Short mmCIF file of C-alpha atoms and ligand atoms in Angstrom, two decimals:
data_model
loop_
_atom_site.label_atom_id
_atom_site.label_comp_id
_atom_site.label_asym_id
_atom_site.label_seq_id
_atom_site.Cartn_x
_atom_site.Cartn_y
_atom_site.Cartn_z
CA UNK A 485 32.42 3.47 -68.14
CA UNK A 486 30.88 2.55 -71.62
CA UNK A 487 27.38 3.42 -72.49
CA UNK A 488 24.32 1.46 -73.04
CA UNK A 489 25.39 0.73 -76.54
CA UNK A 490 28.98 0.25 -77.14
CA UNK A 491 30.84 -1.44 -80.28
CA UNK A 492 34.77 -1.07 -80.56
CA UNK A 493 36.53 -2.04 -84.65
CA UNK A 494 33.20 -3.90 -85.34
CA UNK A 495 34.32 -5.83 -88.95
CA UNK A 496 31.92 -8.05 -90.55
CA UNK A 497 32.66 -9.43 -94.50
CA UNK A 498 29.85 -11.08 -96.84
CA UNK A 499 32.59 -12.76 -99.17
CA UNK A 500 34.41 -9.86 -100.71
CA UNK A 501 32.01 -6.96 -99.45
CA UNK A 502 33.42 -5.20 -96.29
CA UNK A 503 30.19 -4.77 -94.77
CA UNK A 504 31.22 -3.44 -91.60
CA UNK A 505 35.04 -1.89 -91.51
CA UNK A 506 35.78 -1.31 -87.54
CA UNK A 507 32.93 0.49 -86.11
CA UNK A 508 32.76 2.33 -83.41
CA UNK A 509 29.86 3.42 -81.66
CA UNK A 510 29.23 4.70 -77.55
CA UNK A 511 25.85 5.75 -76.67
CA UNK A 512 25.43 7.08 -73.33
CA UNK A 513 22.34 5.63 -71.33
CA UNK A 514 18.90 7.38 -71.77
CA UNK A 515 19.96 9.10 -74.85
CA UNK A 516 19.45 8.63 -78.73
CA UNK A 517 21.66 8.06 -81.58
CA UNK A 518 20.95 8.15 -85.25
CA UNK A 519 23.03 6.20 -87.66
CA UNK A 520 22.92 7.87 -91.04
CA UNK A 521 24.16 6.73 -94.15
CA UNK A 522 23.41 6.02 -97.88
CA UNK A 523 21.95 2.37 -98.96
CA UNK A 524 24.64 -0.38 -98.55
CA UNK A 525 26.67 1.72 -95.94
CA UNK A 526 26.52 -1.42 -93.23
CA UNK A 527 23.91 0.50 -90.96
CA UNK A 528 21.32 -2.80 -90.75
CA UNK A 529 24.63 -5.05 -90.32
CA UNK A 530 25.54 -2.88 -87.73
CA UNK A 531 22.14 -3.39 -86.00
CA UNK A 532 22.43 -6.76 -86.86
CA UNK A 533 25.39 -7.30 -85.13
CA UNK A 534 24.84 -5.30 -82.02
CA UNK A 535 21.08 -7.27 -81.74
CA UNK A 536 23.09 -10.81 -81.55
CA UNK A 537 21.39 -11.76 -84.86
CA UNK A 538 24.92 -11.36 -86.68
CA UNK A 539 27.86 -12.70 -85.19
CA UNK A 540 30.73 -10.08 -86.36
CA UNK A 541 34.11 -11.44 -87.58
CA UNK A 542 36.01 -8.80 -85.15
CA UNK A 543 35.37 -6.37 -82.99
CA UNK A 544 33.58 -5.88 -79.41
CA UNK A 545 30.30 -5.30 -78.60
CA UNK A 546 28.54 -4.49 -75.21
CA UNK A 547 24.86 -3.75 -74.58
CA UNK A 548 23.29 -2.82 -71.89
CA UNK A 549 26.38 -3.94 -69.63
CA UNK A 550 26.34 -7.56 -71.33
CA UNK A 551 29.28 -8.79 -73.52
CA UNK A 552 26.97 -9.39 -76.81
CA UNK A 553 29.63 -12.25 -78.38
CA UNK A 554 29.78 -13.91 -74.97
CA UNK A 555 26.33 -13.93 -73.23
CA UNK A 556 23.84 -13.28 -76.36
CA UNK A 557 21.24 -14.52 -74.22
CA UNK A 558 21.08 -12.24 -71.95
CA UNK A 559 21.10 -9.59 -74.62
CA UNK A 560 18.09 -10.77 -76.12
CA UNK A 561 16.57 -10.37 -72.57
CA UNK A 562 17.63 -6.30 -72.47
CA UNK A 563 16.98 -5.55 -75.80
CA UNK A 564 13.75 -4.70 -77.66
CA UNK A 565 14.30 -4.92 -81.85
CA UNK A 566 12.10 -3.62 -84.64
CA UNK A 567 14.12 -4.63 -88.33
CA UNK A 568 14.03 -2.35 -91.24
CA UNK A 569 11.05 -5.20 -92.89
CA UNK A 570 8.32 -5.39 -90.87
CA UNK A 571 8.01 -8.60 -89.16
CA UNK A 572 4.46 -9.92 -88.36
CA UNK A 573 2.40 -12.87 -88.31
CA UNK A 574 0.37 -12.51 -90.92
CA UNK A 575 -2.50 -14.79 -90.10
CA UNK A 576 -2.78 -13.50 -86.60
CA UNK A 577 -4.61 -10.52 -86.06
CA UNK A 578 -2.58 -7.23 -84.81
CA UNK A 579 -4.07 -8.20 -80.76
CA UNK A 580 -2.80 -11.77 -81.48
CA UNK A 581 0.73 -10.69 -82.48
CA UNK A 582 1.26 -8.51 -80.21
CA UNK A 583 0.10 -11.28 -77.09
CA UNK A 584 1.72 -13.68 -78.30
CA UNK A 585 5.17 -11.35 -77.61
CA UNK A 586 4.08 -10.69 -74.54
CA UNK A 587 3.82 -14.67 -73.85
CA UNK A 588 7.12 -15.40 -75.08
CA UNK A 589 8.56 -12.75 -73.09
CA UNK A 590 6.58 -14.49 -70.28
CA UNK A 591 4.13 -12.08 -69.30
CA UNK A 592 0.98 -13.37 -67.76
CA UNK A 593 -1.55 -13.71 -69.94
CA UNK A 594 -4.40 -11.19 -68.35
CA UNK A 595 -0.88 -8.41 -68.67
CA UNK A 596 -0.28 -9.38 -72.06
CA UNK A 597 -3.83 -8.85 -73.24
CA UNK A 598 -3.89 -5.25 -70.96
CA UNK A 599 -0.25 -4.13 -72.75
CA UNK A 600 -1.66 -5.08 -76.29
CA UNK A 601 -4.78 -3.19 -76.13
CA UNK A 602 -2.43 0.17 -74.63
CA UNK A 603 -0.42 -0.37 -77.68
CA UNK A 604 -3.08 -0.70 -80.34
CA UNK A 605 -4.84 2.08 -79.16
CA UNK A 606 -0.97 3.87 -78.91
CA UNK A 607 -0.46 2.93 -82.43
CA UNK A 608 -3.94 3.71 -83.93
CA UNK A 609 -4.43 0.50 -84.91
CA UNK A 610 -7.63 -0.50 -82.12
CA UNK A 611 -10.62 -0.56 -84.71
CA UNK A 612 -8.59 -2.91 -86.88
CA UNK A 613 -6.96 -5.05 -84.07
CA UNK A 614 -9.22 -8.20 -84.97
CA UNK A 615 -8.49 -8.53 -88.26
CA UNK A 616 -5.90 -10.45 -89.68
CA UNK A 617 -2.57 -8.76 -90.38
CA UNK A 618 -2.35 -9.90 -93.88
CA UNK A 619 -5.45 -7.56 -94.24
CA UNK A 620 -3.02 -4.26 -93.18
CA UNK A 621 -1.58 -1.77 -95.16
CA UNK A 622 2.25 -1.34 -95.41
CA UNK A 623 1.93 1.57 -92.57
CA UNK A 624 -0.25 -0.02 -90.49
CA UNK A 625 2.15 -3.50 -90.37
CA UNK A 626 4.89 -1.09 -89.69
CA UNK A 627 3.19 0.11 -86.73
CA UNK A 628 2.37 -3.42 -85.71
CA UNK A 629 5.89 -4.33 -85.67
CA UNK A 630 6.86 -1.02 -83.56
CA UNK A 631 4.18 -1.73 -80.98
CA UNK A 632 5.55 -5.84 -80.88
CA UNK A 633 8.91 -4.12 -80.08
CA UNK A 634 7.53 -2.13 -77.39
CA UNK A 635 5.44 -4.56 -75.56
CA UNK A 636 8.07 -5.10 -72.41
CA UNK A 637 9.68 -1.61 -72.69
CA UNK A 638 13.11 -2.84 -72.69
CA UNK A 639 16.12 -0.40 -71.40
CA UNK A 640 17.91 -0.61 -75.03
CA UNK A 641 15.78 -0.60 -78.07
CA UNK A 642 17.03 -0.39 -82.15
CA UNK A 643 14.57 0.87 -84.77
CA UNK A 644 16.00 -0.05 -88.39
CA UNK A 645 14.50 2.68 -90.41
CA UNK A 646 11.19 2.62 -88.20
CA UNK A 647 9.36 5.16 -90.17
CA UNK A 648 10.26 4.41 -93.92
CA UNK A 649 6.93 3.87 -95.34
CA UNK A 650 4.75 5.98 -93.00
CA UNK A 651 3.19 9.02 -94.11
CA UNK A 652 3.78 12.68 -92.91
CA UNK A 653 0.71 12.23 -89.82
CA UNK A 654 1.96 8.78 -89.02
CA UNK A 655 6.15 9.62 -88.70
CA UNK A 656 5.07 12.62 -86.63
CA UNK A 657 2.58 10.03 -84.18
CA UNK A 658 5.68 7.58 -84.04
CA UNK A 659 8.18 10.03 -83.01
CA UNK A 660 5.85 11.22 -80.14
CA UNK A 661 5.76 7.58 -79.12
CA UNK A 662 9.72 7.49 -79.56
CA UNK A 663 10.08 10.91 -77.36
CA UNK A 664 7.76 9.07 -74.62
CA UNK A 665 9.95 6.36 -74.78
CA UNK A 666 13.35 8.09 -74.48
CA UNK A 667 11.85 10.16 -71.49
CA UNK A 668 11.26 6.79 -69.68
CA UNK A 669 14.98 5.83 -69.70
CA UNK A 670 15.39 3.96 -72.70
CA UNK A 671 18.35 3.98 -74.62
CA UNK A 672 17.52 3.75 -78.35
CA UNK A 673 19.67 3.31 -81.38
CA UNK A 674 17.85 4.02 -84.87
CA UNK A 675 18.64 4.09 -88.18
CA UNK A 676 17.04 6.57 -90.90
CA UNK A 677 17.29 7.69 -94.26
CA UNK A 678 15.24 10.98 -93.14
CA UNK A 679 17.44 13.81 -91.65
CA UNK A 680 14.37 15.62 -90.10
CA UNK A 681 13.97 13.03 -88.14
CA UNK A 682 17.74 12.56 -86.80
CA UNK A 683 17.63 16.05 -86.61
CA UNK A 684 14.35 15.81 -84.14
CA UNK A 685 15.10 12.78 -82.05
CA UNK A 686 18.74 12.20 -82.19
CA UNK A 687 20.89 13.51 -79.00
CA UNK A 688 23.65 12.63 -81.61
CA UNK A 689 24.20 11.26 -84.91
CA UNK A 690 26.91 8.74 -86.72
CA UNK A 691 27.05 9.66 -90.27
CA UNK A 692 28.15 5.81 -91.59
CA UNK A 693 29.86 5.11 -94.92
CA UNK A 694 31.66 1.89 -96.11
CA UNK A 695 31.44 0.10 -93.33
CA UNK A 696 32.77 3.05 -90.80
CA UNK A 697 31.57 5.70 -88.98
CA UNK A 698 32.99 8.83 -90.97
CA UNK A 699 31.65 11.80 -88.49
CA UNK A 700 30.16 11.97 -85.42
CA UNK A 701 28.15 14.52 -83.20
CA UNK A 702 25.42 16.71 -82.38
CA UNK A 703 23.22 18.17 -85.19
CA UNK A 704 24.61 21.28 -84.71
CA UNK A 705 28.24 20.35 -84.41
CA UNK A 706 28.20 18.17 -87.50
CA UNK A 707 26.58 21.45 -89.59
CA UNK A 708 28.84 23.83 -88.20
CA UNK A 709 32.02 21.23 -89.53
CA UNK A 710 30.04 21.83 -93.27
CA UNK A 711 31.14 25.71 -92.84
CA UNK A 712 29.20 28.83 -93.11
CA UNK A 713 26.19 29.39 -95.20
CA UNK A 714 24.84 28.63 -98.62
CA UNK A 715 23.65 30.95 -101.39
CA UNK A 716 20.47 28.63 -102.97
CA UNK A 717 19.64 29.65 -106.33
CA UNK A 718 15.98 28.79 -108.70
CA UNK A 719 16.83 29.46 -112.29
CA UNK A 720 13.61 30.37 -114.08
CA UNK A 721 15.56 28.39 -117.45
CA UNK A 722 16.60 24.61 -117.68
CA UNK A 723 18.59 25.60 -120.34
CA UNK A 724 20.68 28.20 -118.48
CA UNK A 725 21.44 25.74 -115.60
CA UNK A 726 25.17 25.14 -116.93
CA UNK A 727 26.24 28.87 -117.17
CA UNK A 728 24.15 29.47 -113.69
CA UNK A 729 26.73 26.79 -112.34
CA UNK A 730 29.85 28.13 -113.44
CA UNK A 731 28.78 31.60 -112.40
CA UNK A 732 28.63 29.75 -108.15
CA UNK A 733 31.83 27.88 -108.84
CA UNK A 734 33.97 31.24 -109.53
CA UNK A 735 32.07 33.12 -106.88
CA UNK A 736 31.30 30.46 -104.23
CA UNK A 737 34.11 28.17 -102.03
CA UNK A 738 33.05 25.01 -102.35
CA UNK A 739 31.73 22.24 -104.53
CA UNK A 740 28.67 23.76 -106.35
CA UNK A 741 25.06 20.76 -106.09
CA UNK A 742 22.48 21.16 -108.99
CA UNK A 743 19.15 19.52 -108.75
CA UNK A 744 18.57 19.56 -112.28
CA UNK A 745 14.31 18.77 -111.98
CA UNK A 746 13.49 21.45 -109.79
CA UNK A 747 16.17 24.31 -110.99
CA UNK A 748 17.79 24.63 -107.92
CA UNK A 749 21.65 25.36 -107.59
CA UNK A 750 23.52 25.56 -104.00
CA UNK A 751 26.99 26.67 -102.98
CA UNK A 752 28.66 27.63 -100.24
CA UNK A 753 30.17 30.69 -99.46
CA UNK A 754 31.75 33.14 -97.35
CA UNK A 755 31.03 36.99 -97.34
CA UNK A 756 27.28 36.75 -97.17
CA UNK A 757 25.19 39.18 -97.97
CA UNK A 758 27.97 41.02 -100.38
CA UNK A 759 28.65 37.77 -102.22
CA UNK A 760 24.69 37.20 -102.84
CA UNK A 761 24.44 40.61 -104.27
CA UNK A 762 27.49 39.70 -106.54
CA UNK A 763 26.32 36.97 -107.25
CA UNK A 764 22.63 38.74 -108.44
CA UNK A 765 24.69 40.88 -110.44
CA UNK A 766 26.73 38.39 -112.14
CA UNK A 767 23.75 36.62 -113.14
CA UNK A 768 22.26 39.61 -114.55
CA UNK A 769 24.84 40.14 -116.65
CA UNK A 770 24.79 36.95 -117.85
CA UNK A 771 21.03 37.16 -118.95
CA UNK A 772 19.99 34.64 -116.32
CA UNK A 773 16.50 34.86 -115.03
CA UNK A 774 16.40 33.64 -111.29
CA UNK A 775 13.08 32.44 -109.90
CA UNK A 776 14.42 32.37 -106.19
CA UNK A 777 17.87 33.50 -105.08
CA UNK A 778 18.85 33.23 -101.08
CA UNK A 779 21.28 32.78 -98.60
CA UNK A 780 20.96 29.93 -96.15
CA UNK A 781 22.78 28.03 -93.11
CA UNK A 782 23.87 24.61 -93.79
CA UNK A 783 21.30 21.61 -93.09
CA UNK A 784 22.12 18.17 -92.01
CA UNK A 785 21.26 17.34 -95.96
CA UNK A 786 24.02 19.81 -96.78
CA UNK A 787 25.97 17.52 -94.25
CA UNK A 788 25.51 14.15 -96.23
CA UNK A 789 26.30 15.12 -98.50
CA UNK A 790 29.72 16.92 -98.23
CA UNK A 791 30.65 13.69 -96.15
CA UNK A 792 29.31 10.80 -98.27
CA UNK A 793 29.03 12.47 -101.85
CA UNK A 794 25.24 11.47 -101.70
CA UNK A 795 22.13 13.32 -101.40
CA UNK A 796 20.06 11.31 -98.38
CA UNK A 797 16.05 11.39 -98.88
CA UNK A 798 16.62 10.48 -103.17
CA UNK A 799 18.50 7.37 -101.46
CA UNK A 800 15.50 5.51 -101.68
CA UNK A 801 15.30 5.53 -105.63
CA UNK A 802 18.71 3.44 -105.59
CA UNK A 803 17.84 1.27 -103.60
CA UNK A 804 17.57 -2.40 -105.91
CA UNK A 805 21.07 -1.24 -106.81
CA UNK A 806 24.45 -2.54 -105.93
CA UNK A 807 25.70 -0.15 -103.49
CA UNK A 808 29.21 0.23 -104.01
CA UNK A 809 28.45 0.70 -107.79
CA UNK A 810 26.14 3.52 -107.47
CA UNK A 811 28.07 5.59 -105.30
CA UNK A 812 30.44 8.24 -106.27
CA UNK A 813 32.46 9.97 -104.03
CA UNK A 814 33.02 13.81 -104.34
CA UNK A 815 36.59 13.83 -103.81
CA UNK A 816 36.52 15.22 -100.39
CA UNK A 817 37.98 13.77 -97.37
CA UNK A 818 35.92 12.81 -94.40
CA UNK A 819 36.25 14.63 -90.92
CA UNK A 820 36.60 12.20 -88.09
N1 LIG B 1556 23.68 -11.50 -95.92
C1 LIG B 1556 24.17 -10.58 -96.93
N2 LIG B 1556 25.25 -11.55 -97.94
C2 LIG B 1556 25.67 -10.35 -98.58
N3 LIG B 1556 26.17 -9.27 -98.49
C3 LIG B 1556 25.47 -8.67 -97.72
C4 LIG B 1556 24.77 -9.22 -96.53
N4 LIG B 1556 23.79 -8.45 -95.96
C5 LIG B 1556 24.67 -7.11 -96.15
N5 LIG B 1556 25.31 -7.69 -96.80
C6 LIG B 1556 26.44 -5.84 -98.14
O1 LIG B 1556 26.77 -5.50 -97.14
C7 LIG B 1556 26.45 -3.89 -97.25
C8 LIG B 1556 25.88 -3.30 -95.90
O2 LIG B 1556 24.86 -3.44 -96.18
P1 LIG B 1556 23.48 -3.06 -94.72
O3 LIG B 1556 22.36 -3.87 -95.20
O4 LIG B 1556 24.26 -3.07 -93.50
O5 LIG B 1556 23.54 -1.28 -95.37
P2 LIG B 1556 22.61 -0.26 -95.22
O6 LIG B 1556 23.13 0.41 -94.52
O7 LIG B 1556 21.39 -1.20 -93.79
O8 LIG B 1556 21.85 0.00 -96.31
P3 LIG B 1556 20.15 0.43 -96.49
O9 LIG B 1556 20.34 1.95 -96.37
O10 LIG B 1556 20.09 0.33 -97.87
O11 LIG B 1556 19.27 -0.24 -95.61
C9 LIG B 1556 26.02 -4.07 -98.47
O12 LIG B 1556 27.11 -4.30 -99.30
C10 LIG B 1556 25.49 -5.42 -98.41
O13 LIG B 1556 25.08 -5.58 -99.83
MG1 LIG B 1557 19.24 -1.02 -93.96
#
């Protein structure tokens, strides 16, 4: 039996851009799927196809047991959506925005009012509840938009980058709300640029690139695929980064990544502590000063980088560029 969210071979083209190139997903009821991928990977397009906002060219989608292409109206009644860009009515107050959503869903006025008050409290908007939304900060709008998606607690929820633009405290609070929601049985698909968020909230993670799911599994499974430990070095002198990289390339077993501004180099290794000692000796021989060095297990960041050739959280910076031009593949084959 397919899960609460199911997609098979979704294809969507815009002119000559193949935004989705055969997306397959299966999200069991009551679980959270984190959709991760660089800018332009096709995350929003996937969400829009699954939520009936966009018709795929081909493929199949079933949400909450209903065929999305055949019965979009029925699907709309069983889902909640919070889009990548907050959709709130600027001229209504926070409270009015939420009450309006309740009424759209045919709640009684009294019930809509009570639900609005409850959500305003939960999302820390009670103090601003009776001000027009146009006076809200970006983070407040974001929270109002999410609250609006939760007015009717639908069985299946979609959240496209729910915490982008929130400060760390608000992000943490939202995670708590999401956990509560899921513990109540809601199935959730969320997209995120924050690997920590996927690690924290998602049962399963699907990595999307160029309109396809290139890897899927739990965070631990994905990390295990990326291989063993890494040696991470911070060199003292920026001028010596190139030489240090050469040392790591010779002794490591995989691609060396260099972060210029932090002077940090990372390389996958086999051989653990022994190899660490060897790297320290070699750097010392070449007179390269070290601020910090250590062995660490792979993070979800490493997974993302090795699969897509992109660091994840720096992706925010190149939002405005054409996504397929900025992409530089690292030559590694994606696993699936
Ligand atoms: N309405 C549209 N018209 C033309 N091209 C589009 C349209 N929507 C999306 N695309 C293109 O489809 C591809 C996938 O876009 P999508 O918005 O799904 O990416 P994303 O993974 O959500 O990226 P981001 O992380 O930046 O939100 C991109 O190349 C994008 O430019
Ligand atoms: Mg998007």
